[in-house]
Amino acid sequence: MAVVASAPGKVLMTGGYLVLEKPNAGIVLSTNARFYAIVKPLNEEAKPNSWAWSWTDVKLTSPQMGREIMYKLSLKTLQLQSVSSSDTRNPFVEYALQYVVAAACATFDQPKKDELQKLLLLGLDITILGCNEFYSYRNQIEARGLPLTSESLASLPPFTSIAFNEEESSGQKSKPEVAKTGLGSSAAMTTAVVAALLHYLGVVSLPSEFSGPLEGDKVSADLDVVHVIAQTAHCIAQGKVGSGFDVSSAVYGSQRYVRFSPEVLSSAQDAGRGISIEEAIGNVLKANWDHERTKFSLPPMMTLLLGEPGTGGSSTPSMVGAVKKWQKSDPQNSLETWKKLSEANSTLEMHLKTLSKLAEINFDDYKSTIIKCSTLTSEKWRDEALEPNQIEVIKALLGARDAILGIRCNMRKMGEAAGIPIEPESQTQLLDTTMNMEGVLLAGVPGAGGFDAVFAVTLGESSSNVVKVWSSLNVLALLVREDPRGVFLESNDPRTTEITGAVSSIRIE
Protein backbone atom coordinates (compact mmCIF):
# COMPACT_ATOMS: atom_id res chain seq x y z
CA MET A 1 0.00 0.00 0.00
CA ALA A 2 3.02 2.30 -0.02
CA VAL A 3 2.69 5.46 -2.13
CA VAL A 4 5.86 7.21 -3.35
CA ALA A 5 5.63 10.71 -4.82
CA SER A 6 8.44 13.04 -5.86
CA ALA A 7 8.66 16.75 -6.62
CA PRO A 8 11.49 18.75 -8.21
CA GLY A 9 13.74 21.51 -6.94
CA LYS A 10 13.92 24.76 -8.91
CA VAL A 11 16.11 27.51 -10.31
CA LEU A 12 14.55 30.98 -10.60
CA MET A 13 16.32 32.24 -13.70
CA THR A 14 14.58 35.63 -13.93
CA GLY A 15 12.24 37.51 -11.61
CA GLY A 16 14.30 37.64 -8.42
CA TYR A 17 12.51 40.04 -6.00
CA LEU A 18 10.11 41.24 -8.72
CA VAL A 19 8.11 38.00 -8.63
CA LEU A 20 7.01 38.92 -5.10
CA GLU A 21 4.63 41.51 -6.56
CA LYS A 22 1.90 41.09 -9.18
CA PRO A 23 1.94 41.40 -12.18
CA ASN A 24 5.69 40.75 -12.45
CA ALA A 25 6.61 37.37 -13.91
CA GLY A 26 9.45 35.00 -13.12
CA ILE A 27 10.91 32.22 -15.24
CA VAL A 28 11.44 29.20 -13.03
CA LEU A 29 13.06 26.00 -14.24
CA SER A 30 12.38 22.72 -12.47
CA THR A 31 15.32 20.34 -12.12
CA ASN A 32 16.23 16.66 -11.94
CA ALA A 33 16.94 17.05 -8.20
CA ARG A 34 13.84 15.57 -6.56
CA PHE A 35 12.41 15.26 -3.06
CA TYR A 36 10.61 11.99 -2.26
CA ALA A 37 7.80 11.21 0.19
CA ILE A 38 6.89 7.62 1.01
CA VAL A 39 3.54 7.05 2.75
CA LYS A 40 2.28 3.69 4.03
CA PRO A 41 0.18 2.33 6.91
CA LEU A 42 1.96 2.31 10.28
CA ASN A 43 0.07 -0.78 11.52
CA GLU A 44 -1.51 -3.81 9.84
CA GLU A 45 -4.70 -3.46 11.85
CA ALA A 46 -6.56 -0.49 13.25
CA LYS A 47 -6.77 0.08 16.98
CA PRO A 48 -10.35 -0.19 18.28
CA ASN A 49 -11.07 3.54 18.66
CA SER A 50 -14.25 5.47 18.03
CA TRP A 51 -14.24 7.90 15.12
CA ALA A 52 -15.58 10.78 17.18
CA TRP A 53 -12.85 10.78 19.83
CA SER A 54 -9.97 8.81 18.39
CA TRP A 55 -6.37 9.75 17.85
CA THR A 56 -4.14 7.98 15.37
CA ASP A 57 -0.37 7.51 15.33
CA VAL A 58 1.92 9.16 12.80
CA LYS A 59 5.62 8.38 12.36
CA LEU A 60 7.84 10.79 10.41
CA THR A 61 11.29 9.54 9.43
CA SER A 62 14.10 11.57 7.85
CA PRO A 63 16.97 9.09 7.34
CA GLN A 64 19.36 11.76 6.04
CA MET A 65 18.92 13.77 9.24
CA GLY A 66 18.93 10.66 11.43
CA ARG A 67 15.54 11.71 12.83
CA GLU A 68 12.32 9.95 13.73
CA ILE A 69 9.38 11.86 15.21
CA MET A 70 6.18 10.30 16.56
CA TYR A 71 2.90 12.23 16.58
CA LYS A 72 -0.69 11.76 17.66
CA LEU A 73 -3.25 13.14 15.18
CA SER A 74 -6.74 13.93 16.47
CA LEU A 75 -9.26 12.65 13.96
CA LYS A 76 -11.82 15.06 15.37
CA THR A 77 -9.99 18.40 15.45
CA LEU A 78 -6.97 17.43 13.26
CA GLN A 79 -4.66 18.77 15.96
CA LEU A 80 -1.20 17.22 15.88
CA GLN A 81 0.83 16.52 19.01
CA SER A 82 4.46 15.41 19.07
CA VAL A 83 5.03 12.55 21.50
CA SER A 84 8.76 12.23 20.84
CA SER A 85 11.28 13.14 23.53
CA SER A 86 13.15 15.30 21.01
CA ASP A 87 12.05 18.92 20.56
CA THR A 88 12.82 18.65 16.83
CA ARG A 89 9.82 19.48 14.64
CA ASN A 90 9.13 19.66 10.92
CA PRO A 91 6.39 22.29 10.51
CA PHE A 92 6.24 21.80 6.72
CA VAL A 93 5.28 18.14 7.06
CA GLU A 94 3.03 18.84 10.07
CA TYR A 95 0.89 21.41 8.22
CA ALA A 96 0.96 19.27 5.06
CA LEU A 97 -0.52 16.35 7.01
CA GLN A 98 -3.18 18.41 8.78
CA TYR A 99 -4.27 20.20 5.61
CA VAL A 100 -4.39 17.06 3.46
CA VAL A 101 -6.65 15.26 5.98
CA ALA A 102 -8.74 18.45 6.20
CA ALA A 103 -9.04 18.54 2.39
CA ALA A 104 -10.22 14.92 2.40
CA CYS A 105 -12.80 15.64 5.10
CA ALA A 106 -13.97 18.79 3.29
CA THR A 107 -14.48 17.06 -0.08
CA PHE A 108 -15.59 13.49 0.74
CA ASP A 109 -19.19 12.30 1.14
CA GLN A 110 -20.09 10.16 4.18
CA PRO A 111 -19.24 6.71 2.71
CA LYS A 112 -15.82 8.03 1.66
CA LYS A 113 -15.33 9.61 5.09
CA ASP A 114 -15.97 6.21 6.65
CA GLU A 115 -13.28 4.67 4.43
CA LEU A 116 -10.95 7.55 5.30
CA GLN A 117 -11.48 6.86 9.01
CA LYS A 118 -10.56 3.19 8.60
CA LEU A 119 -7.42 4.08 6.63
CA LEU A 120 -6.28 6.75 9.10
CA LEU A 121 -6.81 4.45 12.09
CA LEU A 122 -4.07 2.19 10.68
CA GLY A 123 -1.70 5.08 11.41
CA LEU A 124 0.61 6.83 8.95
CA ASP A 125 4.26 6.06 8.28
CA ILE A 126 5.87 8.95 6.36
CA THR A 127 9.48 8.96 5.13
CA ILE A 128 11.12 11.97 3.45
CA LEU A 129 14.26 11.86 1.29
CA GLY A 130 15.99 14.61 -0.68
CA CYS A 131 18.43 14.09 -3.56
CA ASN A 132 22.01 14.97 -2.65
CA GLU A 133 21.81 17.97 -5.00
CA PHE A 134 19.69 19.92 -2.48
CA TYR A 135 22.57 19.97 0.00
CA SER A 136 26.18 21.08 -0.01
CA TYR A 137 28.75 18.29 0.27
CA ARG A 138 31.86 20.39 -0.33
CA ASN A 139 33.08 19.74 3.21
CA GLN A 140 32.73 15.98 2.89
CA ILE A 141 34.44 15.92 -0.51
CA GLU A 142 37.33 18.02 0.79
CA ALA A 143 37.55 15.92 3.99
CA ARG A 144 37.92 12.79 1.86
CA GLY A 145 40.75 14.43 -0.08
CA LEU A 146 38.74 14.25 -3.31
CA PRO A 147 38.88 16.90 -6.06
CA LEU A 148 36.00 19.40 -6.31
CA THR A 149 34.45 17.77 -9.38
CA SER A 150 31.14 16.35 -10.54
CA GLU A 151 32.70 12.88 -10.40
CA SER A 152 33.44 13.31 -6.70
CA LEU A 153 29.82 14.36 -6.10
CA ALA A 154 28.58 11.38 -8.07
CA SER A 155 30.69 9.04 -5.93
CA LEU A 156 28.67 9.90 -2.81
CA PRO A 157 25.97 7.37 -1.93
CA PRO A 158 22.41 8.49 -2.81
CA PHE A 159 20.65 10.29 0.06
CA THR A 160 23.91 10.84 1.94
CA SER A 161 23.55 11.87 5.59
CA ILE A 162 23.31 15.63 6.08
CA ALA A 163 23.29 15.83 9.88
CA PHE A 164 26.39 18.01 10.16
CA ASN A 165 27.86 19.30 13.43
CA GLU A 166 25.55 17.14 15.52
CA GLU A 167 27.68 17.51 18.66
CA GLU A 168 29.80 20.40 19.80
CA SER A 169 33.13 19.98 21.60
CA SER A 170 31.36 20.35 24.94
CA GLY A 171 29.32 17.26 24.09
CA GLN A 172 26.11 19.29 23.90
CA LYS A 173 23.76 18.36 21.08
CA SER A 174 23.09 21.22 18.74
CA LYS A 175 20.77 21.63 15.77
CA PRO A 176 22.44 20.20 12.66
CA GLU A 177 23.87 22.90 10.45
CA VAL A 178 22.48 22.04 7.04
CA ALA A 179 24.21 23.76 4.14
CA LYS A 180 21.90 23.97 1.11
CA THR A 181 22.38 24.76 -2.57
CA GLY A 182 19.30 26.97 -2.97
CA LEU A 183 17.10 24.58 -4.99
CA GLY A 184 14.02 25.07 -2.79
CA SER A 185 14.18 21.95 -0.63
CA SER A 186 11.33 22.98 1.70
CA ALA A 187 8.94 23.63 -1.22
CA ALA A 188 9.87 20.36 -2.97
CA MET A 189 9.56 18.41 0.30
CA THR A 190 6.19 19.98 1.17
CA THR A 191 4.85 19.30 -2.33
CA ALA A 192 6.04 15.68 -2.32
CA VAL A 193 4.46 15.03 1.11
CA VAL A 194 1.17 16.72 0.16
CA ALA A 195 1.00 14.84 -3.15
CA ALA A 196 1.81 11.44 -1.62
CA LEU A 197 -0.75 11.89 1.19
CA LEU A 198 -3.50 13.16 -1.14
CA HIS A 199 -2.94 10.16 -3.42
CA TYR A 200 -2.72 7.70 -0.51
CA LEU A 201 -5.99 8.96 0.99
CA GLY A 202 -7.76 8.88 -2.38
CA VAL A 203 -8.32 12.63 -2.75
CA VAL A 204 -6.38 12.85 -6.05
CA SER A 205 -4.86 10.51 -8.59
CA LEU A 206 -1.32 11.62 -9.40
CA PRO A 207 0.19 11.25 -12.87
CA SER A 208 2.90 8.60 -13.07
CA GLU A 209 6.50 9.23 -14.05
CA PHE A 210 5.82 7.71 -17.46
CA SER A 211 2.45 9.26 -18.21
CA GLY A 212 3.88 11.81 -20.66
CA PRO A 213 2.64 15.43 -20.93
CA LEU A 214 0.22 16.30 -18.14
CA GLU A 215 -2.98 16.82 -20.10
CA GLY A 216 -6.65 16.36 -19.41
CA ASP A 217 -9.10 18.04 -17.05
CA LYS A 218 -8.86 15.35 -14.35
CA VAL A 219 -5.04 15.46 -14.11
CA SER A 220 -5.12 19.25 -14.17
CA ALA A 221 -7.80 19.47 -11.45
CA ASP A 222 -5.92 16.98 -9.24
CA LEU A 223 -2.67 18.91 -9.60
CA ASP A 224 -4.53 22.11 -8.75
CA VAL A 225 -5.59 20.52 -5.44
CA VAL A 226 -1.97 19.49 -4.76
CA HIS A 227 -0.89 23.05 -5.57
CA VAL A 228 -3.41 24.76 -3.27
CA ILE A 229 -2.67 22.50 -0.28
CA ALA A 230 1.11 22.62 -0.80
CA GLN A 231 1.14 26.43 -1.14
CA THR A 232 -0.99 26.77 1.99
CA ALA A 233 1.11 24.38 4.09
CA HIS A 234 4.37 25.94 2.89
CA CYS A 235 3.26 29.52 3.61
CA ILE A 236 1.80 28.76 7.05
CA ALA A 237 4.89 26.72 8.02
CA GLN A 238 7.15 29.60 6.96
CA GLY A 239 5.05 32.12 8.83
CA LYS A 240 4.76 34.33 5.75
CA VAL A 241 3.06 34.37 2.36
CA GLY A 242 5.82 34.23 -0.23
CA SER A 243 5.44 34.46 -3.99
CA GLY A 244 4.93 30.70 -4.32
CA PHE A 245 7.01 30.18 -7.48
CA ASP A 246 8.98 27.36 -5.82
CA VAL A 247 5.87 25.36 -4.90
CA SER A 248 4.26 26.05 -8.29
CA SER A 249 7.29 24.67 -10.15
CA ALA A 250 7.43 21.68 -7.76
CA VAL A 251 3.83 20.86 -8.74
CA TYR A 252 3.68 21.76 -12.44
CA GLY A 253 7.33 21.89 -13.58
CA SER A 254 9.19 24.60 -15.54
CA GLN A 255 7.04 27.67 -16.18
CA ARG A 256 6.56 31.40 -16.45
CA TYR A 257 4.91 32.35 -13.16
CA VAL A 258 2.93 35.31 -11.78
CA ARG A 259 2.06 35.08 -8.10
CA PHE A 260 -1.35 34.64 -6.44
CA SER A 261 -3.00 37.33 -4.29
CA PRO A 262 -2.04 36.73 -0.63
CA GLU A 263 -5.71 37.10 0.42
CA VAL A 264 -6.50 33.57 -0.85
CA LEU A 265 -4.77 32.28 2.29
CA SER A 266 -6.66 34.44 4.79
CA SER A 267 -8.89 31.54 5.81
CA ALA A 268 -5.90 29.27 6.58
CA GLN A 269 -4.31 32.04 8.63
CA ASP A 270 -7.51 32.12 10.75
CA ALA A 271 -7.56 28.34 11.34
CA GLY A 272 -7.80 27.58 15.03
CA ARG A 273 -9.14 31.07 15.82
CA GLY A 274 -12.84 30.33 15.78
CA ILE A 275 -12.72 28.39 12.55
CA SER A 276 -11.88 24.68 12.27
CA ILE A 277 -8.98 23.42 10.14
CA GLU A 278 -11.44 21.51 7.95
CA GLU A 279 -13.56 24.60 7.29
CA ALA A 280 -10.47 26.76 6.69
CA ILE A 281 -9.04 24.35 4.11
CA GLY A 282 -12.48 23.96 2.49
CA ASN A 283 -12.51 27.75 2.05
CA VAL A 284 -8.93 27.82 0.70
CA LEU A 285 -9.83 25.17 -1.89
CA LYS A 286 -12.79 27.29 -3.05
CA ALA A 287 -10.84 30.58 -3.05
CA ASN A 288 -10.00 32.44 -6.26
CA TRP A 289 -6.41 31.36 -6.91
CA ASP A 290 -5.43 34.02 -9.42
CA HIS A 291 -1.81 33.04 -10.11
CA GLU A 292 -0.73 32.69 -13.73
CA ARG A 293 1.49 29.99 -15.15
CA THR A 294 2.53 29.31 -18.71
CA LYS A 295 4.57 26.33 -19.83
CA PHE A 296 8.19 27.26 -20.37
CA SER A 297 11.43 25.35 -20.81
CA LEU A 298 14.86 26.03 -22.26
CA PRO A 299 15.14 25.83 -26.06
CA PRO A 300 16.60 22.61 -27.54
CA MET A 301 20.34 21.88 -27.26
CA MET A 302 20.75 24.11 -24.20
CA THR A 303 21.98 22.90 -20.83
CA LEU A 304 21.37 24.40 -17.41
CA LEU A 305 24.44 24.26 -15.15
CA LEU A 306 24.67 25.17 -11.47
CA GLY A 307 27.91 25.90 -9.65
CA GLU A 308 28.57 26.17 -5.92
CA PRO A 309 31.35 28.68 -5.22
CA GLY A 310 31.70 27.62 -1.59
CA THR A 311 31.53 31.14 -0.17
CA GLY A 312 28.66 30.34 2.20
CA GLY A 313 24.90 30.57 1.82
CA SER A 314 22.64 33.62 1.97
CA SER A 315 19.45 34.31 3.91
CA THR A 316 16.71 35.07 1.37
CA PRO A 317 14.21 36.50 3.93
CA SER A 318 16.70 39.07 5.28
CA MET A 319 17.72 40.09 1.74
CA VAL A 320 14.07 40.50 0.72
CA GLY A 321 13.51 42.58 3.86
CA ALA A 322 16.40 44.88 2.92
CA VAL A 323 15.02 45.38 -0.61
CA LYS A 324 11.56 46.22 0.76
CA LYS A 325 13.11 48.74 3.17
CA TRP A 326 14.95 50.38 0.26
CA GLN A 327 11.72 50.52 -1.78
CA LYS A 328 10.01 52.44 1.02
CA SER A 329 12.92 54.82 1.61
CA ASP A 330 13.59 55.57 -2.08
CA PRO A 331 10.39 54.91 -4.06
CA GLN A 332 11.40 56.85 -7.17
CA ASN A 333 14.76 55.18 -7.82
CA SER A 334 13.53 51.74 -6.74
CA LEU A 335 10.59 51.98 -9.13
CA GLU A 336 12.92 52.97 -11.97
CA THR A 337 15.27 50.05 -11.27
CA TRP A 338 12.37 47.60 -11.05
CA LYS A 339 10.98 48.90 -14.35
CA LYS A 340 14.33 48.31 -16.09
CA LEU A 341 14.63 44.87 -14.50
CA SER A 342 11.13 43.94 -15.59
CA GLU A 343 11.85 45.02 -19.17
CA ALA A 344 15.12 43.05 -19.27
CA ASN A 345 13.36 39.96 -17.85
CA SER A 346 10.65 40.20 -20.53
CA THR A 347 13.27 40.67 -23.25
CA LEU A 348 15.16 37.55 -22.18
CA GLU A 349 11.93 35.56 -22.08
CA MET A 350 11.03 36.79 -25.59
CA HIS A 351 14.40 35.77 -27.07
CA LEU A 352 14.30 32.30 -25.49
CA LYS A 353 10.77 31.77 -26.83
CA THR A 354 11.93 32.94 -30.26
CA LEU A 355 14.76 30.37 -30.17
CA SER A 356 12.29 27.60 -29.34
CA LYS A 357 10.09 28.69 -32.28
CA LEU A 358 13.08 28.86 -34.65
CA ALA A 359 13.99 25.30 -33.62
CA GLU A 360 10.46 24.20 -34.50
CA ILE A 361 10.43 25.97 -37.86
CA ASN A 362 13.77 24.71 -39.17
CA PHE A 363 15.60 22.41 -36.79
CA ASP A 364 18.50 21.67 -39.15
CA ASP A 365 19.49 25.34 -39.45
CA TYR A 366 18.93 25.84 -35.73
CA LYS A 367 21.03 22.79 -34.84
CA SER A 368 23.95 23.68 -37.13
CA THR A 369 24.02 27.23 -35.73
CA ILE A 370 23.97 26.09 -32.11
CA ILE A 371 26.75 23.55 -32.78
CA LYS A 372 28.93 26.22 -34.43
CA CYS A 373 28.31 28.76 -31.65
CA SER A 374 29.01 26.15 -28.97
CA THR A 375 32.70 26.13 -29.95
CA LEU A 376 33.10 29.91 -30.12
CA THR A 377 33.00 32.91 -27.81
CA SER A 378 29.99 35.16 -28.38
CA GLU A 379 31.81 37.92 -30.27
CA LYS A 380 32.51 35.40 -33.06
CA TRP A 381 28.95 34.11 -33.37
CA ARG A 382 27.86 36.64 -36.01
CA ASP A 383 30.59 35.39 -38.37
CA GLU A 384 28.88 31.98 -38.51
CA ALA A 385 25.51 33.21 -39.83
CA LEU A 386 25.15 32.52 -43.54
CA GLU A 387 21.50 31.59 -44.15
CA PRO A 388 18.53 33.83 -43.14
CA ASN A 389 17.35 31.26 -40.58
CA GLN A 390 20.82 31.09 -39.03
CA ILE A 391 20.97 34.88 -38.84
CA GLU A 392 17.67 34.86 -36.92
CA VAL A 393 19.01 32.26 -34.47
CA ILE A 394 22.16 34.29 -33.80
CA LYS A 395 20.18 37.52 -33.42
CA ALA A 396 18.07 35.84 -30.73
CA LEU A 397 21.15 34.33 -29.02
CA LEU A 398 22.88 37.71 -28.82
CA GLY A 399 19.65 39.40 -27.74
CA ALA A 400 19.36 36.91 -24.86
CA ARG A 401 22.96 37.63 -23.82
CA ASP A 402 22.34 41.39 -23.83
CA ALA A 403 19.19 40.88 -21.74
CA ILE A 404 20.98 38.84 -19.03
CA LEU A 405 23.70 41.50 -18.86
CA GLY A 406 20.95 44.11 -18.32
CA ILE A 407 19.35 41.96 -15.63
CA ARG A 408 22.67 41.52 -13.82
CA CYS A 409 23.46 45.24 -14.03
CA ASN A 410 20.13 46.23 -12.46
CA MET A 411 20.32 43.47 -9.83
CA ARG A 412 23.73 44.82 -8.79
CA LYS A 413 22.31 48.36 -8.62
CA MET A 414 19.46 47.15 -6.44
CA GLY A 415 21.87 45.30 -4.17
CA GLU A 416 24.13 48.33 -3.75
CA ALA A 417 21.17 50.62 -3.03
CA ALA A 418 19.67 48.17 -0.52
CA GLY A 419 23.03 47.43 1.08
CA ILE A 420 22.98 43.69 0.35
CA PRO A 421 25.20 41.45 -1.82
CA ILE A 422 22.73 40.37 -4.56
CA GLU A 423 25.64 39.88 -6.99
CA PRO A 424 28.74 40.10 -4.78
CA GLU A 425 32.09 41.02 -6.35
CA SER A 426 33.31 37.42 -6.17
CA GLN A 427 30.21 36.26 -8.07
CA THR A 428 30.60 39.07 -10.63
CA GLN A 429 34.13 37.94 -11.47
CA LEU A 430 33.03 34.31 -11.78
CA LEU A 431 29.99 35.20 -13.94
CA ASP A 432 32.05 37.45 -16.24
CA THR A 433 34.63 34.68 -16.69
CA THR A 434 31.81 32.21 -17.42
CA MET A 435 30.08 34.51 -19.93
CA ASN A 436 33.38 34.86 -21.83
CA MET A 437 33.79 31.09 -22.34
CA GLU A 438 33.03 29.32 -25.62
CA GLY A 439 29.39 28.30 -26.02
CA VAL A 440 28.03 30.09 -22.94
CA LEU A 441 24.74 31.87 -23.57
CA LEU A 442 23.76 33.04 -20.08
CA ALA A 443 25.21 33.24 -16.57
CA GLY A 444 23.77 34.79 -13.44
CA VAL A 445 22.83 34.43 -9.79
CA PRO A 446 19.50 32.63 -9.40
CA GLY A 447 16.60 33.83 -7.29
CA ALA A 448 17.48 36.38 -4.62
CA GLY A 449 21.17 36.13 -5.44
CA GLY A 450 23.91 36.17 -2.82
CA PHE A 451 26.60 33.57 -2.32
CA ASP A 452 24.52 30.37 -2.69
CA ALA A 453 25.15 29.40 -6.28
CA VAL A 454 25.55 30.59 -9.86
CA PHE A 455 23.82 29.30 -12.98
CA ALA A 456 24.88 29.10 -16.59
CA VAL A 457 23.06 28.09 -19.77
CA THR A 458 25.38 26.54 -22.36
CA LEU A 459 25.01 25.60 -26.02
CA GLY A 460 25.51 22.14 -27.49
CA GLU A 461 28.32 20.16 -25.84
CA SER A 462 30.12 23.17 -24.33
CA SER A 463 29.05 22.44 -20.75
CA SER A 464 31.98 20.04 -20.17
CA ASN A 465 34.46 22.87 -20.71
CA VAL A 466 32.57 25.16 -18.28
CA VAL A 467 32.59 22.40 -15.64
CA LYS A 468 36.39 22.03 -16.02
CA VAL A 469 37.04 25.77 -15.76
CA TRP A 470 34.73 26.07 -12.74
CA SER A 471 36.60 23.26 -11.03
CA SER A 472 39.93 25.06 -11.59
CA LEU A 473 38.34 28.14 -9.94
CA ASN A 474 37.27 26.11 -6.88
CA VAL A 475 33.63 26.12 -8.03
CA LEU A 476 31.87 22.78 -7.64
CA ALA A 477 29.61 22.00 -10.63
CA LEU A 478 26.45 20.39 -9.26
CA LEU A 479 24.76 17.36 -10.82
CA VAL A 480 21.69 19.44 -11.64
CA ARG A 481 20.06 19.88 -15.02
CA GLU A 482 16.68 21.22 -16.12
CA ASP A 483 13.90 18.64 -16.11
CA PRO A 484 10.61 20.35 -17.04
CA ARG A 485 8.41 17.80 -15.21
CA GLY A 486 6.61 18.57 -11.97
CA VAL A 487 5.29 16.26 -9.27
CA PHE A 488 4.54 12.63 -10.11
CA LEU A 489 3.95 9.17 -8.69
CA GLU A 490 7.05 6.96 -8.50
CA SER A 491 6.89 3.21 -9.16
CA ASN A 492 9.40 2.34 -6.41
CA ASP A 493 11.06 3.45 -3.22
CA PRO A 494 14.09 5.37 -4.62
CA ARG A 495 16.42 3.58 -2.18
CA THR A 496 15.63 0.19 -3.71
CA THR A 497 16.32 1.07 -7.35
CA GLU A 498 19.55 1.69 -9.22
CA ILE A 499 18.03 4.73 -10.90
CA THR A 500 18.20 7.17 -8.04
CA GLY A 501 17.82 10.93 -8.25
CA ALA A 502 19.80 13.29 -10.43
CA VAL A 503 23.05 11.32 -10.36
CA SER A 504 21.67 8.55 -12.56
CA SER A 505 19.81 10.73 -15.00
CA ILE A 506 22.69 12.76 -16.43
CA ARG A 507 25.96 12.01 -18.04
CA ILE A 508 28.91 13.08 -15.89
CA GLU A 509 30.84 15.54 -18.01
C-alpha angles and dihedrals in degrees: 000000000000116000119202120193129173134196130192133244118235147223117211100213098178133009101056107170092350092074088066089075130054132268094024115107131216129200108224123184120203116218143211090253103102137187116218131208121192117195125185139146114286093211135029092227133032121248112245098257130143117248094230097057106017131124123201131207124249125189120196117193127188105181094184091057093040089236136139121178126187121207139181114221118201109224089201104050098013089231113155123215125189112226096180121112089230118087089216113123136179106209093181093060092038094056091040090057095045094046095046092053088045090052090051092049092046095051106033126091119228098273090051091046089055090053090047090054092053092049094047092048088064086067127236127266110195124183123185125199130175126200113251089249091076091065137055115248098172091114093052093046092050092044089055090052091242124145118258094255140126088250091059090051091049090053092065115098114256113268093015116194113272100185096121125178093009093163130032123217090264089061092246115140113239133185109277112258103230115196111204135194097222099253095132101260095173093053093046092046093048092048093048092049093046092047095047093048094046090051093044092051092046098246094122138010110228122215114250125241090256100042094104124218112009101246136149133066095262095053090044093049092048092050089049089058090049089049096050094047094043093048091048095048092045094049095045091046090051092047092232140071106245127185092272098221091129094055092042092055090045088057104036105018130230113005152141104259137198115185130248123247109267091228091077087076097050092102093054090049088057094050110127092020099095094313125085122238090243093053092044093052091044088056093046090052090053095044122112102261099196101180118130126221130176125185111259135166137159116280117260120287093024124120129204113219128187124198129193111212093192095230094126132269129282132230107239096194094054091046091050089049091053092050092050090050090052091049090056095045096045109024096163099053094037091053091050092050092047091050091053091046092050092050092049091048091052091047092053091048090050094051093048090050089049090053091052090051092048089052089054095047098049114000095177093059091042093050095047091049094049091048092051093046092047090070096046139066114250097257088065096049096090090059090064097058111103107143124056091246091051091049089054091051092051092046089055092045092052091043089055091050092051090049094053090049088053091048092050093047093053093042089055090049090051091049093050092047093048093043096240132116101247090154104011119203092255090054092046091056092047093047093047090050090048094048089053094056124102114274097008113138102173140008130175149128111280125230115340092356123219127125100317102098147320128230133210133186113211134191126238114324096340095107093086091063092049090051091053094048092046090052091053088053092052091255114137112220107219124223091245127125133165115274109176094206123107131202120338145162115266122217094218146021101271091227092063098052132073091224099076127165127305097328093071098042100061136054112247105239 
